[in-house]
Tab-separated table of C-alpha atoms in Angstrom:
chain	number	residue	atom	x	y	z
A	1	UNK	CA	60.443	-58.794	45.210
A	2	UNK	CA	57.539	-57.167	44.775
A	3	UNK	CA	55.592	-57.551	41.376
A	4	UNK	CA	55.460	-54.486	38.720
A	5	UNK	CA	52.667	-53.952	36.500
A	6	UNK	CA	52.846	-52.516	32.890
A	7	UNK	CA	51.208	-49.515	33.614
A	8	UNK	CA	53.696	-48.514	36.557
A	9	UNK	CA	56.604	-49.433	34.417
A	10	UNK	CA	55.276	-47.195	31.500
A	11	UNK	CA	54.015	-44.300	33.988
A	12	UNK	CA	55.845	-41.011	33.544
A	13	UNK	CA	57.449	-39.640	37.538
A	14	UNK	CA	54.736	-37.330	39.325
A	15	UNK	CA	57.558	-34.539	38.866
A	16	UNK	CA	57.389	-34.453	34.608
A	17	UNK	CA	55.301	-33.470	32.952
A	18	UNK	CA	53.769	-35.917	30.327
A	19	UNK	CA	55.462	-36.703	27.014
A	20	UNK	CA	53.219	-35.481	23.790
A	21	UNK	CA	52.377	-38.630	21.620
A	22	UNK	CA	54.755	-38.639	18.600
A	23	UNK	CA	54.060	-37.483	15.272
A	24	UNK	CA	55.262	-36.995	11.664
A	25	UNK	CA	56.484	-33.490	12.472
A	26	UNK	CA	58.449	-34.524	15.822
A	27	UNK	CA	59.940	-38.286	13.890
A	28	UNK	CA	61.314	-36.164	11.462
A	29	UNK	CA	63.193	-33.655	13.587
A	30	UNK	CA	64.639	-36.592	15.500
A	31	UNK	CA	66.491	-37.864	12.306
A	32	UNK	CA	67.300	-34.500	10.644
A	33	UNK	CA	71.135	-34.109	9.979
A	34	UNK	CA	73.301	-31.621	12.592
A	35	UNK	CA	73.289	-28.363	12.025
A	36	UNK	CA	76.973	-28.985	10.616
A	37	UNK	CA	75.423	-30.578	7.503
A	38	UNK	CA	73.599	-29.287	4.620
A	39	UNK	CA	70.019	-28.823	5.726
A	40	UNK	CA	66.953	-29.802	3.753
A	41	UNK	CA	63.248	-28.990	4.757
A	42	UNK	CA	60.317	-31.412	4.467
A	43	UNK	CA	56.867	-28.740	3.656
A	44	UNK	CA	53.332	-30.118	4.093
A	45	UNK	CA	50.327	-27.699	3.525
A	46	UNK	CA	47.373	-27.233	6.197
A	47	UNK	CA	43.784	-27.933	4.403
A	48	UNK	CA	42.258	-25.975	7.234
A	49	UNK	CA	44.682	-22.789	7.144
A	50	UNK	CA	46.332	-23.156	3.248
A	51	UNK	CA	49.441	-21.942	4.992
A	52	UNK	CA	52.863	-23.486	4.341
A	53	UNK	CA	54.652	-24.882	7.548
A	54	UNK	CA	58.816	-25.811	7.570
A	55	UNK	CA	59.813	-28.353	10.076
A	56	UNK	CA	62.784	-26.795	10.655
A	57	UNK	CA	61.301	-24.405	13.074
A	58	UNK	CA	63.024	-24.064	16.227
A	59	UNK	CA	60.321	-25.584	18.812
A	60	UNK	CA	60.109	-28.990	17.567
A	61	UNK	CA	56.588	-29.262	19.668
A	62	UNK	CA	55.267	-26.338	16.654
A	63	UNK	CA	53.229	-28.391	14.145
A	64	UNK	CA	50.494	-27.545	11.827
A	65	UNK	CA	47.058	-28.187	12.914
A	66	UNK	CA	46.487	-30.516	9.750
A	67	UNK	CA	48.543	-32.170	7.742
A	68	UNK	CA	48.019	-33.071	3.501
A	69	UNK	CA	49.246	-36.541	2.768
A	70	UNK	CA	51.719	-37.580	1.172
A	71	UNK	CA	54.134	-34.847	2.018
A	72	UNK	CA	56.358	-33.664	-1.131
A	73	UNK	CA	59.086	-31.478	-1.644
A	74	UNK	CA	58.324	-28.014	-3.090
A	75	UNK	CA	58.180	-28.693	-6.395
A	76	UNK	CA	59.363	-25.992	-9.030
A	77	UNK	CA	57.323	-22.392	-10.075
A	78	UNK	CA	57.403	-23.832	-13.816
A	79	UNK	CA	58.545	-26.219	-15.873
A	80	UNK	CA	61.099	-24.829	-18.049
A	81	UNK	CA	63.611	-25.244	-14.505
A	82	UNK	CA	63.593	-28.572	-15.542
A	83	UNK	CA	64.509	-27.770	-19.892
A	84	UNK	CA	68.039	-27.017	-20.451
A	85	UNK	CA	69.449	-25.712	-24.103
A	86	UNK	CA	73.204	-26.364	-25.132
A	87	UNK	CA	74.875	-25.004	-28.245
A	88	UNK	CA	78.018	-26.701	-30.006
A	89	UNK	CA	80.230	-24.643	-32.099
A	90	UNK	CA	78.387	-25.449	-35.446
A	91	UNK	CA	75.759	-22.758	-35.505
A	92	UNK	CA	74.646	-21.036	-32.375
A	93	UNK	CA	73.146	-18.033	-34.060
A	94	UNK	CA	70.446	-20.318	-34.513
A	95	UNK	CA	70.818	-21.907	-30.589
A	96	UNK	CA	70.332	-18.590	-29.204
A	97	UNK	CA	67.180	-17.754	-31.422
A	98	UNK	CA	65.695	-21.166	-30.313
A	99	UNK	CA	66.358	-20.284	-26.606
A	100	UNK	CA	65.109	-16.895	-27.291
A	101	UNK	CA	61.837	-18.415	-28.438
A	102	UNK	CA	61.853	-19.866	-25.003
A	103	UNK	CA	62.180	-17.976	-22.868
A	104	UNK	CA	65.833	-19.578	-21.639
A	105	UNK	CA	69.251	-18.480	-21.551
A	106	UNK	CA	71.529	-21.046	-23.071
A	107	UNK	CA	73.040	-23.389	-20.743
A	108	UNK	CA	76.913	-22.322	-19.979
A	109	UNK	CA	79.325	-25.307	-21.594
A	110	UNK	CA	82.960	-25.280	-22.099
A	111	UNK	CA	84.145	-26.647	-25.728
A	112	UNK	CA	87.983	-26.725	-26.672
A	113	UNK	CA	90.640	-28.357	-28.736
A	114	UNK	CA	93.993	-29.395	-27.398
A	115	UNK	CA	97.411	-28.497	-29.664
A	116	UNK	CA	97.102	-31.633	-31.407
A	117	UNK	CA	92.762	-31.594	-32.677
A	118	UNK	CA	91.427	-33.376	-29.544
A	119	UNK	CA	88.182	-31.884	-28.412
A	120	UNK	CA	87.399	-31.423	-24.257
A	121	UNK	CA	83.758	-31.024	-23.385
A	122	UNK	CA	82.381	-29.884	-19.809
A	123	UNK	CA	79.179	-28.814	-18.729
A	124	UNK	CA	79.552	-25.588	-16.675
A	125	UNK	CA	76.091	-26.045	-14.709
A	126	UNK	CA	74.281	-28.935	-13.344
A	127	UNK	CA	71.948	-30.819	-15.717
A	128	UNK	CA	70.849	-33.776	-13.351
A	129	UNK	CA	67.245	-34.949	-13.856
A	130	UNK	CA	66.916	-32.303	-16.568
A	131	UNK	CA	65.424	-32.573	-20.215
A	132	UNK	CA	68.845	-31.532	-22.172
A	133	UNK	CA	68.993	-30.253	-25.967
A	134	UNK	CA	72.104	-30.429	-27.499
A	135	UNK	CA	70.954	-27.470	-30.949
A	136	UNK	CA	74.518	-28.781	-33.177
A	137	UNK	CA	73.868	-29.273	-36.659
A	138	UNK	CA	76.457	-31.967	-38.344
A	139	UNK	CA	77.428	-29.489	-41.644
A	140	UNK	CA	80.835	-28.794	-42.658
A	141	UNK	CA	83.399	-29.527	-41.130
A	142	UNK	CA	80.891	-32.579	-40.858
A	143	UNK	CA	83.967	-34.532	-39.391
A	144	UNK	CA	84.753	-31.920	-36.446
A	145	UNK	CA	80.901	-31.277	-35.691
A	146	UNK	CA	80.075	-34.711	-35.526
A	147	UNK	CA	82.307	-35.589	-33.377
A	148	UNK	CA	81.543	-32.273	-31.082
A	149	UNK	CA	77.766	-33.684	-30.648
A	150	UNK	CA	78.807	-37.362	-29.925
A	151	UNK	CA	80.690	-35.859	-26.897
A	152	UNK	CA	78.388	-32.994	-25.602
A	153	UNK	CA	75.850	-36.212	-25.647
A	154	UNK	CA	78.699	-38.265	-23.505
A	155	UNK	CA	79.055	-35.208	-21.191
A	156	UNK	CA	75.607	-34.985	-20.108
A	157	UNK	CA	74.398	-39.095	-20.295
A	158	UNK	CA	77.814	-39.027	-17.655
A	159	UNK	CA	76.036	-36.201	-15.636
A	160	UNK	CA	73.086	-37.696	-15.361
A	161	UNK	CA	70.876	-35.888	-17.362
A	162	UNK	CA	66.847	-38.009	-17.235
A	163	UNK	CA	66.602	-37.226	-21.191
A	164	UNK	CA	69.248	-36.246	-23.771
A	165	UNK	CA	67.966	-34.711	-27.118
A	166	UNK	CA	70.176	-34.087	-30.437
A	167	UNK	CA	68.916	-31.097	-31.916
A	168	UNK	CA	70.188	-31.635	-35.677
A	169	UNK	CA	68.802	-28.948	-37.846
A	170	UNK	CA	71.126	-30.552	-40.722
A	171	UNK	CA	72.103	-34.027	-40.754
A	172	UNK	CA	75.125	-34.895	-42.252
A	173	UNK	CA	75.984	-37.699	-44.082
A	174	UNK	CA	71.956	-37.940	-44.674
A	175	UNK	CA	72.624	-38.588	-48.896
A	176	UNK	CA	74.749	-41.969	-48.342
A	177	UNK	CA	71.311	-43.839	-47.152
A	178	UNK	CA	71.565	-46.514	-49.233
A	179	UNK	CA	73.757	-49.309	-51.475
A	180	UNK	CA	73.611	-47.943	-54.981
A	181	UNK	CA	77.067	-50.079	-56.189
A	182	UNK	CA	78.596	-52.837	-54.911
A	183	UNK	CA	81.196	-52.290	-51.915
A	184	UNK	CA	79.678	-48.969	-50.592
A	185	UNK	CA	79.318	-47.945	-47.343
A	186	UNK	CA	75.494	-46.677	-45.518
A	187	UNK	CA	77.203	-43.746	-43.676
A	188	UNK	CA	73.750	-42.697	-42.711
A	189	UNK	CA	73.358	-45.857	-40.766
A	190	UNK	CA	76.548	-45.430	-39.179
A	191	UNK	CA	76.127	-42.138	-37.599
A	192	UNK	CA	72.743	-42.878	-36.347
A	193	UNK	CA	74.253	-45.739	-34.789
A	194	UNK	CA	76.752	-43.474	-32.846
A	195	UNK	CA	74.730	-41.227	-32.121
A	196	UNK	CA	72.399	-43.637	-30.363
A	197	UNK	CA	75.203	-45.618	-28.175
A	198	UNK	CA	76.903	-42.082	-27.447
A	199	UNK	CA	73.577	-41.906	-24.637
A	200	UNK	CA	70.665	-39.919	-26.875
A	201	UNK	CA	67.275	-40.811	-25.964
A	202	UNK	CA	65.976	-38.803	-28.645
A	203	UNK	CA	66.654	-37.081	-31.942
A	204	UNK	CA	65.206	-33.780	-33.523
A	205	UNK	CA	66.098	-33.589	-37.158
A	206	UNK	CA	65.185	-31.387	-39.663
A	207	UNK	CA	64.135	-32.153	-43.594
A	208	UNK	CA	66.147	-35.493	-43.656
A	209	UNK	CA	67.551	-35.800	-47.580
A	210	UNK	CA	65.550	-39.541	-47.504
A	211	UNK	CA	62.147	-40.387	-45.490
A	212	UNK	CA	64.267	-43.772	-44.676
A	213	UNK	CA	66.515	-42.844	-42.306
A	214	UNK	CA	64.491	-42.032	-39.540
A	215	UNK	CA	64.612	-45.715	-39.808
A	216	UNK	CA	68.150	-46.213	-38.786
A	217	UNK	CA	67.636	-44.824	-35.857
A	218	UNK	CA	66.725	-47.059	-32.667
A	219	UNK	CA	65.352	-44.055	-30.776
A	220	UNK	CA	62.647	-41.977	-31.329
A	221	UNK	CA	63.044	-39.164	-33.815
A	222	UNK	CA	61.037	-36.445	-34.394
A	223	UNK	CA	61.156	-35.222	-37.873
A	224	UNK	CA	60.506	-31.363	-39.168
A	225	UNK	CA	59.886	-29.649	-41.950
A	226	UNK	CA	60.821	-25.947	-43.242
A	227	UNK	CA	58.397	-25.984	-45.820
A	228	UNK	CA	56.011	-24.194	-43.363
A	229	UNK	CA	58.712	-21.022	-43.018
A	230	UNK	CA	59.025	-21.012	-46.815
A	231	UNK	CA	55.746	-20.507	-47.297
A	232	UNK	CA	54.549	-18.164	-45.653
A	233	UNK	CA	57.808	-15.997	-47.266
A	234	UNK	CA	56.031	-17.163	-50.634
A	235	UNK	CA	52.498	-15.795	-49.485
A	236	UNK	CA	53.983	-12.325	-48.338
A	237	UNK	CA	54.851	-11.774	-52.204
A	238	UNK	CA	53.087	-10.520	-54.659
A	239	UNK	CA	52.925	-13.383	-56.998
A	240	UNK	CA	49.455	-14.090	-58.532
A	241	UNK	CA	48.952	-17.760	-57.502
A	242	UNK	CA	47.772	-19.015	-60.747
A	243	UNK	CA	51.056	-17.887	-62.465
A	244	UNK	CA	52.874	-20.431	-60.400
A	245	UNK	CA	54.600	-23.715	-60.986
A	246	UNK	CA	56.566	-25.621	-58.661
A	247	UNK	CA	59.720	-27.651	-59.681
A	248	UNK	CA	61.231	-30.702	-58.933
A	249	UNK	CA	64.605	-30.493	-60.098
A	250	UNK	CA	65.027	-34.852	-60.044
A	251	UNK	CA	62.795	-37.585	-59.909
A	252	UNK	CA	63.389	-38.346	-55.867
A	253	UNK	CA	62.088	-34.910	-54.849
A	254	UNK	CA	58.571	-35.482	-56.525
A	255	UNK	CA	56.973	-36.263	-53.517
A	256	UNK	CA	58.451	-33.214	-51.620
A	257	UNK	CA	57.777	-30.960	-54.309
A	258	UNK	CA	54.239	-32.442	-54.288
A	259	UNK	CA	53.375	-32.049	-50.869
A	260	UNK	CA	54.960	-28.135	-51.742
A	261	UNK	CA	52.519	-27.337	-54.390
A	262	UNK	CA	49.825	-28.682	-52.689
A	263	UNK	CA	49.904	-26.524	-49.794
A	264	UNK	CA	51.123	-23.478	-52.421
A	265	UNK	CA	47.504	-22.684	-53.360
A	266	UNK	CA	47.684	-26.394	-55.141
A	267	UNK	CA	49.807	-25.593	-57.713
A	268	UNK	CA	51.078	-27.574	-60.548
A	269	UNK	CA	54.177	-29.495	-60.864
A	270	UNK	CA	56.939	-30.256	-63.093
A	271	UNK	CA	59.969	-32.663	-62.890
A	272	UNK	CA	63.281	-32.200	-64.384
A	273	UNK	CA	64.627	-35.433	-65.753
A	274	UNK	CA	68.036	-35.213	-64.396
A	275	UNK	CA	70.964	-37.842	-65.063
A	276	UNK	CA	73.856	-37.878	-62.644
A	277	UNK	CA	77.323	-38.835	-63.764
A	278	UNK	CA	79.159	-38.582	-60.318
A	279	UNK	CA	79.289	-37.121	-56.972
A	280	UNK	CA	78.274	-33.464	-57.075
A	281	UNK	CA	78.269	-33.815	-60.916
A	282	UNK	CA	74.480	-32.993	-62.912
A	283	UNK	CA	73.352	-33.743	-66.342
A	284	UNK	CA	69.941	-32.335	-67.031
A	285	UNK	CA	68.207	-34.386	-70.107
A	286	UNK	CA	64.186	-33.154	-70.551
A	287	UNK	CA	61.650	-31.257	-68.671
A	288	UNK	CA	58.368	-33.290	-67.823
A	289	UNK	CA	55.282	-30.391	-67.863
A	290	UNK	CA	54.850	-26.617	-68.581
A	291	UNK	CA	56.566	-24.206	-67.309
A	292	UNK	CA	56.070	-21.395	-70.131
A	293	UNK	CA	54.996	-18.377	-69.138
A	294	UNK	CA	54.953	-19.339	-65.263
A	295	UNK	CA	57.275	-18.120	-62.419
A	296	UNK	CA	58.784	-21.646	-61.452
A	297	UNK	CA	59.743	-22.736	-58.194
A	298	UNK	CA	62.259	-25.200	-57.818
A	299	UNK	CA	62.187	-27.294	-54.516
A	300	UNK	CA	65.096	-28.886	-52.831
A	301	UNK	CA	66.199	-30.102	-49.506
A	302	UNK	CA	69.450	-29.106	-50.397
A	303	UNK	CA	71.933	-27.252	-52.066
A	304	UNK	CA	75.695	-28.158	-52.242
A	305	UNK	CA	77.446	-27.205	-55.250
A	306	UNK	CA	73.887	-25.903	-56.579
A	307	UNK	CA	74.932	-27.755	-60.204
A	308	UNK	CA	71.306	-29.135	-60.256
A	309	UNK	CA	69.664	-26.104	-59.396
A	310	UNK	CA	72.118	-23.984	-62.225
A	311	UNK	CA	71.159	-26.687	-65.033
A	312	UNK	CA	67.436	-27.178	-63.780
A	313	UNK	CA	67.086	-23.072	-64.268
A	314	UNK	CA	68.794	-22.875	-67.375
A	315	UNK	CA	66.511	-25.609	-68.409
A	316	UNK	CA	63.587	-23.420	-67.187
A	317	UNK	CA	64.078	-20.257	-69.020
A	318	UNK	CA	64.838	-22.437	-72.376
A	319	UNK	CA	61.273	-23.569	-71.635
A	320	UNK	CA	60.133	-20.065	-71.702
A	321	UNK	CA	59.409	-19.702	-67.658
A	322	UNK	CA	59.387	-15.915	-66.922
A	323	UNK	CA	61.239	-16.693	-62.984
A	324	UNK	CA	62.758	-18.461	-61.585
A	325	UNK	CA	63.021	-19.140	-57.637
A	326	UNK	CA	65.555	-21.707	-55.628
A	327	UNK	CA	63.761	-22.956	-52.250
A	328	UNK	CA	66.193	-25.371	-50.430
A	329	UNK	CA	66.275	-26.050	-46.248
A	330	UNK	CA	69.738	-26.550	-45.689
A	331	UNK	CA	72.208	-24.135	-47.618
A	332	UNK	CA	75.610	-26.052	-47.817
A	333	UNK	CA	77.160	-23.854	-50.608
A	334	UNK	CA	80.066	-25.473	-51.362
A	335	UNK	CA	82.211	-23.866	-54.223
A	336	UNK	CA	81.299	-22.965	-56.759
A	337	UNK	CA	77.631	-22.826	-55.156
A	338	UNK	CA	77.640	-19.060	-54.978
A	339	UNK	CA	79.114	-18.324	-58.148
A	340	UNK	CA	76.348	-20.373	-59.886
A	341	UNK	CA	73.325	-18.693	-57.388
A	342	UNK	CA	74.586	-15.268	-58.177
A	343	UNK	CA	74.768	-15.517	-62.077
A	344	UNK	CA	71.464	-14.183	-63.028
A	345	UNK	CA	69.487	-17.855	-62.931
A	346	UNK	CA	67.648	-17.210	-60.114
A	347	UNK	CA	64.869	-14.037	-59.700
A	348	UNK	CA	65.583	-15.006	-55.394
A	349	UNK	CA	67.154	-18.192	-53.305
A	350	UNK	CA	64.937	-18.837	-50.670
A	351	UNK	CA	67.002	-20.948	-47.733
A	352	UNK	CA	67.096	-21.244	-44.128
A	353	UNK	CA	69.526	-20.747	-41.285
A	354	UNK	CA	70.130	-25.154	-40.854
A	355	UNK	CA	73.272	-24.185	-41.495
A	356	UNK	CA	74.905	-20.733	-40.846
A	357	UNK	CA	75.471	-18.968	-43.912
A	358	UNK	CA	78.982	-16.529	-43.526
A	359	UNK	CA	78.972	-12.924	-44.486
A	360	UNK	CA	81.338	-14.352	-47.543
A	361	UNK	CA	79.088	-16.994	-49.493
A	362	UNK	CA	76.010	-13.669	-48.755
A	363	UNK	CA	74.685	-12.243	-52.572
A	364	UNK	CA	72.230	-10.232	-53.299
A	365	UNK	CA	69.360	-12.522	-54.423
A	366	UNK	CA	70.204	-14.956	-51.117
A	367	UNK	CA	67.255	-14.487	-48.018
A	368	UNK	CA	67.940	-16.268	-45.709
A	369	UNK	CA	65.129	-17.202	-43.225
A	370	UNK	CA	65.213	-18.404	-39.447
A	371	UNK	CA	63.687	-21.639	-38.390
A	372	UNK	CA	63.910	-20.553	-34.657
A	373	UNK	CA	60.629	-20.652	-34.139
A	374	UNK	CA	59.502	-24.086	-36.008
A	375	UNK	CA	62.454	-25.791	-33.672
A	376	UNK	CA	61.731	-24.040	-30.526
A	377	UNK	CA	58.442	-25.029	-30.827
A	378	UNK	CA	59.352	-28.382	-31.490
A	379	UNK	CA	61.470	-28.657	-28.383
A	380	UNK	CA	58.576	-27.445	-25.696
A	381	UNK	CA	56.182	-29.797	-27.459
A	382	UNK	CA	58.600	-32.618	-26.651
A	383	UNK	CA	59.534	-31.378	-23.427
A	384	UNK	CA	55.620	-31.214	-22.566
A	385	UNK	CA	54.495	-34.317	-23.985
A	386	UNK	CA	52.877	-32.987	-26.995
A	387	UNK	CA	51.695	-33.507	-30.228
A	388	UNK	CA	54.832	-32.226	-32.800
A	389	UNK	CA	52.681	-33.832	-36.188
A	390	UNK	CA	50.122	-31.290	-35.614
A	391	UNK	CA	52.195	-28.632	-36.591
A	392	UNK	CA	51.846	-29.237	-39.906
A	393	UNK	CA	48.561	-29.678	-40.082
């Protein structure tokens, strides 16, 4: 037999023409799924032409001039595709200011309760690879919303969401941070602990009751303040700075009401020397500076059954103060909170929307103002990997 060389084997017959040399463009039409199957496109740009060329063209010999390597998929116009906002039931008022701030619609979720309590989450659009916020404060029913959160975080860790955020504007349980007699519980420790195994990679709270319990947490948490929105309330009235005093109305708000004055034209402070005998339950004792004469501003994180504001301001007027103004983030109002608001105590209560106020616990002296904007901004600057501290600044 007669020998064969290697370039007679490998020689193309006189009556074909010769095969083009492969390439990127032809390799990856050879292994692109049937027509039958979902098609995807691989783009790659041309340096020479800055056109845009899709390789699912129907001559397969068609190929840019030039290709730009590595090839990527089209990535998205912007990167809010990539943000997603959720409400629970708790307050979403305040969800759809926050995604009005953005720019977003709120992301469609399905929240029930069977005949016997049970909640059912579902997510009603795909969050895969997405930043999620979950905007569901934890204020009464504290029990019920709680519980809502831990499984909106369980829905979207299970559909594989790249980062979950809790969005808290109110922490619950936030006052039971610490051991103060023997055989009590640190509920604060406990819910950051379910919150954390529940799948969040992240938590956005708002004026915690204790500095401390960002500290419980073993994920990041990003901590705001409403002070900011207050103020600038306080600076659209027509109080003459130097007639001002701001209020602490107990010994563990000094250093908020500190930071307060100090950004409220530096103002001076007083304390109110307040001894509690229970849960919920006030005695004021003595007033530490001078208030006489002044337009006092008492600052709290807080007000629940507003029995140490009520005793603080009657304190205040005996002192001879000629206002009096309650400034509190969170706004639980539990009875008799309005009762003791509306008397005639107060010349305005300043609060936020933390928690969602109903048309029912509403008086006359109440303003309510929206902290949208502080926690929308919040949420781009952690979606963009910015600063959030200078804020406040």
């Amino acid at each position: 037999m007669a020998s064969t060389s290697m370039a007679t084997l490998c020689s193309f017959p006189s009556s074909s023409p010769p095969r083009p040399p492969l390439d990127l463009a032809t390799v990856l039409l050879s292994v692109a799924p049937s027509p039958s199957r979902r098609r995807w496109s691989c783009r790659a740009s041309s340096s020479s032409t800055g056109g845009t060329y899709d390789y699912r063209s129907s001559n397969p010999l068609h190929q840019p001039p030039e290709l730009q390597f590595p090839l990527r998929l089209p990535e998205p116009n912007n990167s809010t595709s990539r943000l997603r906002i959720f409400s629970g039931t708790a307050n979403p008022t305040l969800a759809q200011e926050i995604a009005c701030y953005l720019g977003l619609e709120l992301g469609r979720i399905k929240i029930k309760r069977f005949a016997d309590g049970e909640l059912y989450v579902q997510l009603q659009e795909s969050v895969r690879g997405c930043d999620v916020f979950l905007v569901q404060p934890t204020c009464p029913p504290a029990n019920e919303n709680l519980m809502e959160l831990l499984i909106m975080i369980d829905a979207c860790r299970r559909a594989s969401a790249k980062t979950i955020t809790a969005v808290i504007p109110y922490f619950g349980y936030a006052r039971a941070d610490r051991k103060m007699q023997g055989r009590e519980s640190i509920a604060a420790k406990l819910v950051a602990n379910l919150i954390t195994e529940a799948g969040a990679h992240r938590v956005l709270a708002c004026d915690l009751h204790s500095g401390q319990s960002i500290g419980y947490f073993d994920i990041p948490v990003d901590h705001v303040y409403g002070q900011p929105v207050i103020l600038d309330y306080l600076a659209s009235k027509t109080i003459c700075p130097n007639d001002v005093v701001v209020v602490s109305p107990d010994v563990g708000g000094v250093a908020r009401a500190r930071a307060f004055a100090k950004k409220l034209s530096d103002a001076p402070l007083a304390i109110v020397d307040k001894r509690r005998l229970g849960h919920n339950q006030a005695e004021v004792m003595n007033l530490i500076g001078d208030v006489r004469g002044k337009v006092a501003v008492m600052v709290d994180d807080m007000i629940d059954t507003a029995g140490t504001m009520s005793k603080g301001a009657e304190l205040l007027h005996r002192e001879g103060a000629k206002a009096v103004y309650a400034c509190s983030t969170h706004a639980v109002l539990s009875p008799p909170a309005v009762e003791r608001l509306s008397g005639g105590l107060f010349q305005e209560v300043i609060i936020t929307n933390s928690v969602p106020v109903p048309p029912h616990q509403q008086f006359p002296q109440l303003t309510v103002l929206s902290v949208a904007n502080l926690l929308g901004e919040t949420i781009w600057r952690v979606h963009d990997d910015c600063s959030v501290s200078s804020i406040f600044q």
